[in-house]
CSV table of C-alpha atoms in Angstrom, one decimal:
chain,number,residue,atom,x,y,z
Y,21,UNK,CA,15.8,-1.0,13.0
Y,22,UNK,CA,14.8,-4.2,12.7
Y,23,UNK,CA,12.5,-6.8,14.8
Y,24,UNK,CA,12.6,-10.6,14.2
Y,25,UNK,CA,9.6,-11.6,16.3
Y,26,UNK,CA,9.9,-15.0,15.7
Y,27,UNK,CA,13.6,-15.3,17.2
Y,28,UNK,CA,12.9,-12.8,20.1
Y,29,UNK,CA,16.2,-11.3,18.3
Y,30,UNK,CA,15.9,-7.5,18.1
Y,31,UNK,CA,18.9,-5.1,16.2
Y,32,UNK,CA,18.8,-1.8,16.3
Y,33,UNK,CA,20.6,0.4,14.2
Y,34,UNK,CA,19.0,4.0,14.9
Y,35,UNK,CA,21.1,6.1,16.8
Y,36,UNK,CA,18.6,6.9,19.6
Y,37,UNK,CA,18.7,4.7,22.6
Y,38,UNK,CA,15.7,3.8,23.7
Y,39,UNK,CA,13.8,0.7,26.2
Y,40,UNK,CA,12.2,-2.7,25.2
Y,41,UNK,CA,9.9,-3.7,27.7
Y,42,UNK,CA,7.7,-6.6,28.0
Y,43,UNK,CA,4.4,-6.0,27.3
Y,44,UNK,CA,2.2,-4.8,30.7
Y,45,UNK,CA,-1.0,-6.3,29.7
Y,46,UNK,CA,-2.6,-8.9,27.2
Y,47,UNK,CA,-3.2,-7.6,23.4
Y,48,UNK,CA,-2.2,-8.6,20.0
Y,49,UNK,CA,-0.4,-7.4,17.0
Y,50,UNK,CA,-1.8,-8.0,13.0
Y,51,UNK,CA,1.4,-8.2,10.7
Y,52,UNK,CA,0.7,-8.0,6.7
Y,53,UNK,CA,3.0,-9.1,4.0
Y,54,UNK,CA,3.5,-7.1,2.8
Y,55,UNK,CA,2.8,-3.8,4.1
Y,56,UNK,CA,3.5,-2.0,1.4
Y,57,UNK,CA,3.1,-2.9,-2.6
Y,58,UNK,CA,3.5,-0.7,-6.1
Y,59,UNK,CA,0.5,-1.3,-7.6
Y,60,UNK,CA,-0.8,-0.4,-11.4
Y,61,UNK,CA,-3.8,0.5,-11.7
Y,62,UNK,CA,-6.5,-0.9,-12.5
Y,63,UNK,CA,-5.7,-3.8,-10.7
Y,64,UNK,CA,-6.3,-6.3,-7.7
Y,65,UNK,CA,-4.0,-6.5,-4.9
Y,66,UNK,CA,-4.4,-9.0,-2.1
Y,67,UNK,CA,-1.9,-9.1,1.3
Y,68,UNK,CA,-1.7,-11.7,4.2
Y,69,UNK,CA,-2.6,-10.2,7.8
Y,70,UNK,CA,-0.8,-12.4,10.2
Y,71,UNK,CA,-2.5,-12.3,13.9
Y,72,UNK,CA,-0.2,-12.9,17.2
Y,73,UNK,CA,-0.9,-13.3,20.5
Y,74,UNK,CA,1.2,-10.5,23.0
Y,75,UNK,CA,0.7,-11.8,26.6
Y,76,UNK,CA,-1.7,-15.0,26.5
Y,77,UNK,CA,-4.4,-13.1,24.6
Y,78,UNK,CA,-7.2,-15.3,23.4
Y,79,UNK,CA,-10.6,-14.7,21.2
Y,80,UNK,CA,-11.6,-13.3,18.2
Y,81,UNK,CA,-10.7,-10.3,16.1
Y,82,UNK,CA,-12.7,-8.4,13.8
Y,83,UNK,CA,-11.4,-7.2,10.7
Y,84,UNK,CA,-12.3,-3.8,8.7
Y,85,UNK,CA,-10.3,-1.2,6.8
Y,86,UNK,CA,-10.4,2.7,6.6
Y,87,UNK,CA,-9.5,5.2,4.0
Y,88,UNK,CA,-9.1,3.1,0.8
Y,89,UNK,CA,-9.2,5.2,-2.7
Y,90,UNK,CA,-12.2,6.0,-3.7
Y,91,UNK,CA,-13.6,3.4,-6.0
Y,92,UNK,CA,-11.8,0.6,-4.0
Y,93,UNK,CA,-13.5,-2.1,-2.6
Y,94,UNK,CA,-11.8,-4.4,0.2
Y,95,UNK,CA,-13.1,-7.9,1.4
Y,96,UNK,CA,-11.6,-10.2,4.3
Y,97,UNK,CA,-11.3,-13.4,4.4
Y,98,UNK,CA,-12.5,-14.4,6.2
Y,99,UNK,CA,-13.4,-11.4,8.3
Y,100,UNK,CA,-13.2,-12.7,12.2
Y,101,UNK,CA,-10.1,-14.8,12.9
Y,102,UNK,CA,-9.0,-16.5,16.4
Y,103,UNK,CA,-6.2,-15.1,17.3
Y,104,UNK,CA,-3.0,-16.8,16.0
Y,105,UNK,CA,-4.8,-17.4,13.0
Y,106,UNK,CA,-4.3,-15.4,9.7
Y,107,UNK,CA,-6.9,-13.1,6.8
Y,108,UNK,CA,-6.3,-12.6,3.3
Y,109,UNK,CA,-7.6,-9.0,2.6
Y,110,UNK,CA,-7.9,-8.7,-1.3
Y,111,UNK,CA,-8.6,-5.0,-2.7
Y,112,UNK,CA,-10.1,-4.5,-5.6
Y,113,UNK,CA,-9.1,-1.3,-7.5
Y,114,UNK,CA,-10.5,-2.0,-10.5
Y,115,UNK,CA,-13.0,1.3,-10.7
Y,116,UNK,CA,-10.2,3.2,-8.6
Y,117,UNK,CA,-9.1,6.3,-9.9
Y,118,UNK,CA,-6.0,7.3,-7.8
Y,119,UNK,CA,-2.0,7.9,-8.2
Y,120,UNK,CA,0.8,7.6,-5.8
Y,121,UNK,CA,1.2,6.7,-2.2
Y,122,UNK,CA,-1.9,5.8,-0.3
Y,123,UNK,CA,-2.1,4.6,3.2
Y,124,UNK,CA,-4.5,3.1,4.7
Y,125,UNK,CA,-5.7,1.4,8.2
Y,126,UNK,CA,-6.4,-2.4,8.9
Y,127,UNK,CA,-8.7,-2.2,11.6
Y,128,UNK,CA,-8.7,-5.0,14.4
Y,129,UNK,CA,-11.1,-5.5,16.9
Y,130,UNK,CA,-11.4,-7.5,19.9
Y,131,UNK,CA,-14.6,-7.0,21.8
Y,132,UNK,CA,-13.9,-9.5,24.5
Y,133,UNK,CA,-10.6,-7.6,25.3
Y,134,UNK,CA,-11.5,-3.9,24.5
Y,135,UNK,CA,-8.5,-3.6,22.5
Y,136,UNK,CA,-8.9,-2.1,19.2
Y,137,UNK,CA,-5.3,-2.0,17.0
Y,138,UNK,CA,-5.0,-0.2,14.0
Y,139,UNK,CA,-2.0,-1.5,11.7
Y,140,UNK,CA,-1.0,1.0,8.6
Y,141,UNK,CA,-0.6,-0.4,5.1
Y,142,UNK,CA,0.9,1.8,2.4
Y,143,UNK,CA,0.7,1.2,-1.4
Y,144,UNK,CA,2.3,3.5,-4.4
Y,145,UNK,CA,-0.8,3.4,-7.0
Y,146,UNK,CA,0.3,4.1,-10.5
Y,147,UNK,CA,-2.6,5.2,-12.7
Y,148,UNK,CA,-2.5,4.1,-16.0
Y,149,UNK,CA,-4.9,6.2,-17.7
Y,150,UNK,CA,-3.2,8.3,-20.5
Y,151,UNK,CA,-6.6,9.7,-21.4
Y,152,UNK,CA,-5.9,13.6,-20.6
Y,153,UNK,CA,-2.3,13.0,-22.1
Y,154,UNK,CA,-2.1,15.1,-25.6
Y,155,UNK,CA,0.9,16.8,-27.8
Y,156,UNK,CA,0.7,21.1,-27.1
Y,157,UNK,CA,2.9,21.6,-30.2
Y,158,UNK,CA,3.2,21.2,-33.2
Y,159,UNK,CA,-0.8,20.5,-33.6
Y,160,UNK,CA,-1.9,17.1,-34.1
Y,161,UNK,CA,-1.5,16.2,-37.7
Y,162,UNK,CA,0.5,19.5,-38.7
Y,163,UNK,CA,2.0,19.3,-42.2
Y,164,UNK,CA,5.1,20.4,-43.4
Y,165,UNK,CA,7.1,21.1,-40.7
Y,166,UNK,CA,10.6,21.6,-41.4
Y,167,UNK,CA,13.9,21.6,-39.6
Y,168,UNK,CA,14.3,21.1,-35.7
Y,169,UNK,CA,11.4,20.7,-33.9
Y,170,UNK,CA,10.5,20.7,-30.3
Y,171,UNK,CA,7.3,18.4,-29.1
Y,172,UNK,CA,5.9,19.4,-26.1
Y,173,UNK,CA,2.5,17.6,-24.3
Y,174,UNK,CA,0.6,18.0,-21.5
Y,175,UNK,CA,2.3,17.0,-18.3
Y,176,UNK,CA,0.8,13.9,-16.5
Y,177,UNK,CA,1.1,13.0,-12.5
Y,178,UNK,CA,1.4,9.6,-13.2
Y,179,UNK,CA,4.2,9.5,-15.6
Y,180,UNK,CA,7.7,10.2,-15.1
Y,181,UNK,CA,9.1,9.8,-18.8
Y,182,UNK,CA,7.9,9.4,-21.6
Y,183,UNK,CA,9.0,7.2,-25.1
Y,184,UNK,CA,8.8,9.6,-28.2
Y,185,UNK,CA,8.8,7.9,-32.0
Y,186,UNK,CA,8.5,9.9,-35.0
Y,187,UNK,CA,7.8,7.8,-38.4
């Protein structure tokens, strides 16, 4: 299924039928770009948050986010937009400690209108710290071993192979 809102040109390609109807009341929709990002940790990712008008809606949103990864700090700018006009959220995940998908809300808020929208924003974290990774077998620095020899280590969430060189 996919909506291009700024054609008015809708495709469907589910297999469930199912209404469009106009909007019944005035509100507002926040699109990011993107809404969803692979992101290696540590790192700084930023995202645009587009705002629309649905129905002749006018004022001011404010911005905030919920549930980011612990360690993860998240700043606006700016913060309150008009609607129609567009954010830049930039998260920092530099002291974040987290691996794999995360979601996480975008939190607009029109006080004027009582509407309060919350817009989901995924991102696959990939952690990068190796530090619990160690060889099982042989020991580290074993001498003398002869013939065929398996290596084994310690399994890690965040990788999915590994590259093994013997010199």
């Amino acid at each position: 299924c996919r909506n291009f809102l700024d054609t008015n040109i809708f495709f469907n390609i589910s297999r469930q039928n199912f209404p469009i109807t106009a909007a019944t009341a005035p509100s507002f929709a926040l699109r990011p770009t993107p809404f969803y990002q692979q992101v290696c940790l540590p790192a700084i990712a930023s995202l645009e948050l587009k705002s629309e008008a649905i129905g002749g809606l006018e004022g001011e949103i404010e911005l905030s986010i919920e549930n980011l990864p612990e360690g993860a700090v998240a700043t606006f700018e700016p913060a309150t937009i008009t609607i129609g006009q567009n954010s830049t959220l930039t998260i920092d995940m530099t002291a974040a400690n987290a691996n794999g998908i995360t979601q996480f809300q975008v939190i607009g808020k029109s006080e004027a209108a009582g509407i309060t929208l919350s817009q989901p924003i995924e991102f696959d974290l990939i952690s990068t710290d190796f530090s619990a990774f160690s060889l099982n077998t042989p020991a580290n620095g074993t001498r003398g071993v002869v013939g065929i020899t398996n290596f084994e280590w310690s399994a890690l969430d965040n990788a999915d192979t590994y590259d093994f060189e013997l010199s």
